[in-house]
C-alpha positions in Angstrom: 2.0 -82.1 40.1 2.4 -83.1 43.8 -0.6 -84.6 45.6 -0.1 -83.2 49.0 -3.3 -81.2 50.0 -2.4 -77.7 51.0 -5.9 -76.5 51.6 -9.2 -78.2 52.2 -12.6 -76.4 52.6 -15.5 -78.7 53.6 -19.2 -77.8 53.8 -18.7 -74.0 53.8 -21.9 -72.1 54.1 -22.5 -68.3 54.3 -25.8 -66.4 54.4 -26.4 -62.7 54.3 -29.8 -61.2 55.1 -32.1 -62.6 52.5 -29.3 -64.2 50.4 -27.8 -67.7 50.7 -24.4 -66.9 49.2 -22.8 -70.3 49.9 -24.4 -73.7 50.7 -22.2 -76.6 51.8 -19.4 -75.9 49.3 -16.3 -78.1 49.2 -13.0 -77.0 47.7 -9.5 -78.7 47.7 -6.2 -77.3 46.6 -3.0 -79.4 46.1 0.5 -78.2 46.5 2.0 -77.1 43.2 -1.4 -76.9 41.5 -3.1 -74.2 39.5 -6.8 -74.6 40.2 -9.3 -72.4 38.4 -12.4 -71.3 40.3 -15.2 -70.5 37.8 -18.9 -69.6 37.7 -21.2 -66.9 36.4 -21.9 -63.7 38.3 -23.4 -64.5 41.7 -22.0 -68.0 41.7 -20.3 -67.5 45.1 -16.6 -67.4 44.0 -15.9 -64.1 45.7 -17.7 -65.1 48.9 -15.7 -68.4 49.1 -12.4 -66.5 48.7 -13.5 -63.9 51.3 -14.3 -66.6 53.8 -10.9 -68.2 53.1 -9.1 -64.8 53.6 -10.9 -63.8 56.7 -13.0 -61.0 55.2 -16.2 -62.9 56.2 -16.7 -65.4 59.0 -18.1 -68.7 57.8 -21.5 -69.8 59.2 -20.6 -73.5 59.1 -18.0 -75.9 57.6 -14.3 -76.6 58.1 -11.1 -75.1 56.7 -8.0 -77.3 57.0 -4.6 -75.8 56.1 -1.4 -77.8 55.8 0.8 -77.0 58.8 -2.0 -75.1 60.6 -4.2 -78.1 61.6 -7.9 -78.8 61.2 -10.8 -76.4 61.3 -8.7 -73.2 61.2 -10.6 -70.0 62.1 -9.4 -67.1 60.0 -10.6 -63.8 61.4 -8.9 -61.2 59.2 -6.9 -60.9 55.9 -3.8 -60.3 58.1 -4.3 -63.6 59.8 -4.8 -65.3 56.4 -1.5 -63.7 55.3 0.3 -65.0 58.5 -1.0 -68.5 57.7 0.5 -68.3 54.2 -2.6 -67.3 52.2 -2.0 -64.4 49.9 -4.4 -62.6 47.5 -3.7 -60.5 44.4 -6.9 -58.6 43.4 -8.0 -57.5 39.9 -7.4 -53.9 40.9 -3.7 -53.5 41.7 -3.5 -52.0 45.2 0.1 -50.9 45.1 1.7 -47.4 45.0 2.6 -46.3 41.5 4.7 -43.4 42.7 7.1 -45.7 44.7 9.8 -48.0 43.3 9.3 -51.7 42.7 11.4 -52.5 45.8 9.4 -50.1 48.0 6.2 -51.6 46.9 7.4 -55.1 47.6 8.3 -54.3 51.2 6.0 -51.5 52.1 4.2 -52.1 55.5 6.5 -55.0 56.3 8.0 -55.2 59.8 7.9 -52.6 62.6 11.1 -50.9 61.9 11.2 -47.1 61.9 14.4 -47.0 59.7 14.6 -49.1 56.6 18.0 -50.2 55.1 17.1 -49.3 51.5 20.2 -50.8 50.0 19.7 -54.3 51.5 15.9 -54.0 50.6 16.8 -53.3 47.0 19.3 -56.1 46.9 16.6 -58.5 48.3 14.0 -57.2 45.8 16.5 -57.7 42.9 17.1 -61.3 44.0 13.3 -62.0 44.1 12.8 -60.4 40.7 15.6 -62.5 39.3 14.4 -65.7 40.9 10.9 -65.2 39.5 12.1 -63.9 36.1 10.1 -60.7 36.4 11.4 -58.2 33.7 12.0 -55.1 35.7 14.5 -53.6 38.2 14.1 -52.9 41.9 14.8 -49.2 41.6 12.3 -48.5 38.8 9.1 -46.5 39.6 6.2 -48.9 39.6 3.9 -46.6 37.6 6.3 -46.7 34.6 5.9 -50.5 34.4 3.3 -52.2 32.2 0.1 -53.5 33.9 1.4 -57.1 33.6 4.7 -56.2 35.4 2.7 -54.4 38.1 0.6 -57.5 38.5 3.8 -59.6 38.7 5.2 -57.3 41.4 2.0 -57.7 43.4 2.4 -61.5 43.0 6.1 -61.3 44.0 5.2 -59.3 47.1 2.5 -61.9 48.1 4.8 -64.9 47.4 7.7 -63.5 49.3 5.6 -63.5 52.5 6.1 -67.3 52.7 2.9 -68.0 50.8 1.5 -71.5 50.5 -1.8 -70.5 48.8 -1.9 -67.7 46.2 -5.3 -66.4 45.1 -5.3 -64.5 41.8 -8.6 -62.8 41.3 -9.2 -62.0 37.6 -5.5 -61.1 37.2 -5.7 -61.0 33.4 -8.8 -58.9 32.8 -6.7 -55.7 31.9 -3.8 -57.5 30.1 -3.1 -58.0 26.5 -2.0 -61.4 25.1 1.8 -60.8 25.5 1.2 -59.6 29.1 -0.9 -62.7 29.9 1.9 -64.9 28.6 4.3 -63.2 31.0 2.0 -63.7 34.0 1.4 -67.3 33.0 5.1 -67.9 32.9 5.4 -66.6 36.5 2.4 -68.8 37.6 4.1 -71.9 36.1 7.3 -71.0 37.9 5.5 -70.6 41.3 3.7 -73.9 40.6 7.1 -75.7 40.1 8.1 -74.3 43.5 5.1 -75.9 45.2 2.8 -72.9 45.6 -0.9 -73.8 45.3 -2.6 -71.2 43.1 -6.4 -70.4 43.0 -7.0 -68.8 39.6 -10.4 -66.9 39.4 -11.2 -66.1 35.7 -14.0 -65.7 33.2 -11.7 -66.5 30.3 -12.3 -70.1 29.1 -9.2 -70.4 26.9 -7.0 -69.1 29.7 -8.4 -71.6 32.2 -7.7 -74.5 29.8 -4.2 -73.2 29.0 -2.9 -72.8 32.5 -5.1 -74.9 34.9 -4.7 -78.4 36.3 -8.2 -78.6 37.6 -11.4 -76.5 37.5 -14.0 -76.1 40.3 -17.4 -74.7 39.2 -19.8 -73.0 41.5 -23.4 -72.0 40.6 -25.9 -70.1 42.8 -23.7 -70.6 45.8 -23.4 -74.4 45.4 -20.6 -76.7 44.2 -21.4 -78.1 40.7 -18.2 -80.1 40.6 -14.4 -80.3 40.6 -12.9 -81.6 37.4 -9.4 -82.5 36.0 -8.9 -80.4 33.0 -8.3 -83.4 30.8 -11.8 -84.8 31.7 -13.7 -81.5 31.1 -14.7 -80.7 27.5 -15.5 -77.0 27.0 -19.2 -77.8 26.4 -19.4 -79.7 29.7 -17.8 -76.7 31.5 -20.3 -74.2 29.9 -23.2 -76.5 30.8 -22.0 -76.6 34.4 -21.6 -72.8 34.6 -25.0 -72.1 33.0 -26.9 -74.8 34.7 -28.6 -76.2 31.6 -28.4 -79.7 30.3 -27.9 -79.1 26.6 -30.6 -81.7 25.5 -33.3 -79.6 27.3 -32.5 -76.3 25.6 -35.0 -76.1 22.8 -38.1 -76.2 25.0 -36.9 -72.9 26.6 -37.4 -71.1 23.4 -40.7 -69.2 23.8 -40.7 -66.8 20.9 -38.6 -66.0 17.9 -38.7 -62.9 15.8 -37.5 -63.1 12.2 -34.7 -60.9 11.2 -36.1 -58.2 8.9 -33.5 -58.3 6.2 -35.5 -55.9 4.0 -35.3 -53.0 6.5 -32.5 -50.5 6.0 -29.3 -50.7 8.0 -29.2 -48.1 10.8 -25.7 -48.6 12.2 -22.7 -50.4 10.8 -19.1 -50.7 12.0 -16.1 -52.3 10.4 -12.9 -53.2 12.3 -14.2 -51.4 15.4 -11.8 -51.6 18.4 -11.5 -49.7 21.7 -8.9 -48.9 24.4 -10.6 -51.4 26.7 -9.1 -54.4 24.8 -12.0 -55.0 22.3 -10.6 -56.8 19.4 -11.5 -55.4 15.9 -15.1 -56.5 15.0 -17.7 -55.9 12.4 -21.3 -55.1 13.4 -24.6 -54.0 11.7 -28.1 -53.5 13.0 -31.2 -53.0 10.9 -34.2 -50.7 11.6 -36.7 -52.4 13.9 -34.3 -55.2 14.8 -33.6 -56.5 18.3 -30.2 -58.1 18.3 -28.1 -59.3 21.2 -24.5 -59.9 22.3 -24.3 -63.2 24.2 -21.5 -65.1 25.9 -20.2 -65.9 29.3 -19.4 -63.1 31.7 -16.0 -61.5 30.7 -16.5 -62.5 27.0 -16.5 -58.9 25.9 -20.2 -58.2 25.5 -20.2 -54.9 27.4 -16.9 -53.7 26.0 -18.3 -54.2 22.5 -21.4 -52.1 23.0 -19.4 -49.5 24.9 -17.2 -49.2 21.7 -20.4 -49.0 19.5 -21.6 -46.1 21.6 -18.2 -44.4 22.1 -18.3 -44.8 25.9 -14.8 -46.2 25.7 -12.1 -44.6 23.5 -12.4 -46.0 20.0 -8.9 -46.9 18.7 -9.8 -48.2 15.2 -12.4 -48.9 12.7 -15.0 -47.2 10.4 -18.6 -46.3 11.4 -21.6 -45.6 9.2 -25.0 -44.4 10.4 -27.9 -44.5 8.0 -25.4 -45.3 5.2 -23.2 -42.2 5.8 -19.7 -42.1 7.3 -19.8 -41.0 11.0 -17.1 -40.0 13.4 -17.9 -41.2 17.0 -15.2 -40.1 19.5 -17.4 -39.6 22.6 -20.9 -40.5 23.8 -22.3 -37.1 22.8 -21.5 -37.8 19.1 -23.6 -41.0 19.3 -26.4 -39.1 21.0 -26.5 -36.6 18.2 -27.0 -39.5 15.8 -29.9 -40.7 17.8 -28.2 -43.5 19.7 -29.0 -44.1 23.4 -27.2 -46.4 25.9 -28.3 -47.9 29.1 -25.1 -49.1 30.9 -24.5 -52.3 32.7 -23.5 -50.6 35.9 -26.8 -48.8 36.8 -25.4 -47.2 40.0 -21.9 -46.3 38.8 -22.7 -45.2 35.2 -26.5 -44.8 35.0 -28.3 -42.9 37.8 -27.0 -39.7 39.4 -28.0 -40.6 43.0 -28.4 -37.2 44.5 -30.5 -35.8 41.7 -34.3 -36.1 41.6 -36.2 -38.5 39.4 -37.1 -35.6 37.1 -33.5 -34.4 36.8 -32.3 -37.9 36.0 -35.0 -38.4 33.3 -34.3 -35.1 31.4 -30.5 -35.4 31.6 -29.8 -36.8 28.1 -32.2 -34.4 26.4 -30.6 -31.5 28.3 -27.1 -32.6 27.2 -28.3 -32.6 23.6 -29.9 -29.2 24.0 -26.9 -27.8 25.9 -26.6 -26.9 29.6 -26.7 -23.2 28.9 -30.2 -23.6 27.5 -32.0 -25.3 30.4 -35.5 -26.5 30.2 -38.1 -24.6 32.3 -39.4 -26.3 35.4 -42.8 -26.7 33.6 -41.3 -28.4 30.6 -39.1 -30.7 32.7 -42.1 -31.6 34.9 -44.2 -32.4 31.8 -41.5 -34.7 30.3 -41.0 -36.5 33.6 -44.7 -37.0 34.2 -45.2 -38.4 30.7 -42.6 -41.1 31.1 -43.4 -41.9 34.7 -46.9 -42.7 33.5 -45.8 -44.5 30.3 -43.3 -46.8 32.1 -45.3 -47.1 35.4 -42.4 -45.7 37.5 -43.3 -45.9 41.2 -42.2 -42.7 42.8 -43.9 -40.3 45.3 -43.2 -37.3 43.0 -40.8 -36.1 40.3 -38.8 -34.4 43.1 -38.0 -37.7 44.9 -34.2 -38.4 44.9 -33.7 -41.3 42.5 -31.5 -43.2 45.1 -34.7 -43.8 47.2 -36.4 -45.7 44.3 -36.2 -49.5 44.0 -33.7 -51.0 41.5 -36.4 -51.7 38.9 -37.8 -48.2 39.1 -34.3 -46.7 38.8 -33.8 -48.8 35.7 -37.1 -47.5 34.2 -36.0 -43.9 34.9 -32.8 -44.5 32.9 -34.9 -46.0 30.1 -37.2 -43.0 30.3 -34.1 -40.7 29.9 -33.3 -42.3 26.6 -36.8 -42.7 25.3 -37.3 -39.0 25.8 -34.6 -38.4 23.2 -36.6 -40.4 20.7 -33.6 -42.6 19.7 -33.4 -44.5 16.4 -31.1 -47.0 18.1 -31.1 -48.0 21.7 -28.4 -50.1 23.4 -29.5 -51.9 26.6 -26.8 -53.6 28.6 -28.3 -55.9 31.4 -31.5 -53.8 31.6 -33.2 -56.4 33.8 -30.4 -57.3 36.2 -31.4 -57.2 39.8 -35.0 -56.4 39.3 -38.2 -58.3 40.0 -39.7 -60.7 37.5 -42.8 -58.6 36.8 -40.7 -55.5 35.9 -38.4 -57.8 33.8 -41.3 -58.9 31.7 -42.5 -55.2 31.3 -39.1 -54.2 30.0 -39.0 -57.1 27.5 -42.5 -56.1 26.3 -41.3 -52.5 25.9 -38.2 -53.6 23.9 -40.4 -55.5 21.5 -42.9 -52.7 21.2 -40.1 -50.2 20.4 -38.8 -52.6 17.7 -42.3 -52.7 16.2 -42.3 -48.9 16.1 -39.0 -49.0 14.1 -36.4 -48.5 16.9 -33.3 -50.7 16.6 -32.3 -52.3 19.9 -29.2 -54.2 21.1 -30.2 -56.2 24.1 -27.7 -57.9 26.5 -28.7 -60.2 29.4 -26.9 -62.8 31.4 -30.1 -64.8 31.2 -30.1 -66.8 27.9 -33.9 -67.4 28.1 -34.4 -63.6 28.0 -32.2 -63.2 25.0 -34.0 -65.9 23.1 -37.4 -64.4 24.0 -36.4 -60.9 23.0 -33.8 -61.0 20.2 -34.2 -61.8 16.5 -30.4 -62.3 16.0 -27.6 -63.2 18.5 -23.9 -62.3 18.2 -21.9 -64.9 20.2 -18.7 -63.9 22.0 -15.8 -65.7 23.7 -12.7 -64.1 25.1 -13.5 -60.7 23.6 -13.9 -62.1 20.1 -17.1 -62.6 18.0 -17.2 -66.4 17.4 -20.5 -66.7 15.7 -23.9 -65.4 14.8 -27.3 -67.1 15.2 -30.7 -66.2 13.9 -34.1 -67.8 13.3 -34.3 -71.5 14.0 -30.5 -71.5 14.9 -31.3 -69.6 18.1 -31.4 -72.3 20.7 -29.5 -72.5 24.0 -27.8 -75.7 22.7 -26.4 -73.8 19.7 -25.3 -70.8 21.8 -23.4 -73.2 24.1 -21.8 -75.1 21.1 -20.8 -71.8 19.6 -19.2 -70.5 22.8 -17.4 -73.8 23.1 -16.0 -73.4 19.6 -17.8 -76.5 18.2 -18.9 -75.7 14.7 -21.4 -77.6 12.7 -24.1 -77.8 15.4 -26.4 -75.0 14.2 -29.0 -77.1 12.5 
């Protein structure tokens, strides 16, 4: 690795109305280095990159770029590109209906007429040089996701790139495709390109990176050489907990009721979203949780359980009998409800009223050709607005005008109205005030006491420990452990995520 600094960011701060996104953050990238940028959701990774690429102006601090001088002001992504800073985003923003060569050169230059043959020849040379396994004339949409990512990288690198930012480039790739992309990254590193690798996958960070910088709550926790950073130390840095202080955070434990019957069981369950085959059971009246760092596969696992993603393998039993789940409605018929992680995208229907949102799941089960009368719908909505304390002017109020916490309660009401035997709650308390969080946790425990089985997911470990009687620990889309009873401490969760066994005493 060369030691010439290609990028130095010093004291970078950025505030949005009511939110301090970055506070005096330092970041340094060397020439020919792969540098992982890591942190949990809201840590400030995206904001730092957007400041660097001219999407946001910085409030204070300096950016020094090799060859461009000290305190560079970058006003737009195009300006960043001109300075040799290229970004490849998680969502590939190329044109699948065009050829590989056309994608590599689209929008380049101001020529009205393009010499296609010389363009294809140049593209072929770049593909050969970077060992990308495709041809210049192939339609991009027929290539694998990994090759499409590599073409996006090739396009970025060809524009005389000194700094390459890869934002979650492996999130949709399988293991072989990741290996292909890593091979390209190592090739670029050997050519002196500095690479910022944003990822949530621990194993991948350790496999490919030279250094890791960790952000938390908009502040720099530290920059570490990979050889000096044990996995446990990285997890502690990301989660913001010193492992010796974990046990005191455990407020309440509920014992696993092993004598209660099993409600749902799955064996070798996998989905089209890359969930690796896993086994899973939940007992009546149990609150269990999937925990792990962001990107570990928590949400993908419960989406497979509910059938929200296409199930590609495995066997499911509900109440001891074989069940076929191929879509969410199948789960709903078996008494399973699911509150999704993305409240806005997958939960509420913004333009419908509070009443219409609340009765939606029950209406699906009844059938849209047998609609509830206005009086019935009003009675259902009123009952749950009162039960959950939903603050709304009336049942006719558009749900989009409610606060996040009240929207969340309305989605909960939607599922409670179906009287589920099993309820999956993915991040039910994210982005809502502390008082409402506690109300939702109390409701979860009350439902369990009444015999409802609940799977509860939260990024906040304290919430999981307070609410769950059993925790399934995930890393890199695999289940790596299970904790219950006295084993459920933050220390043990972190040891399990880190892959250090023998610490569950």
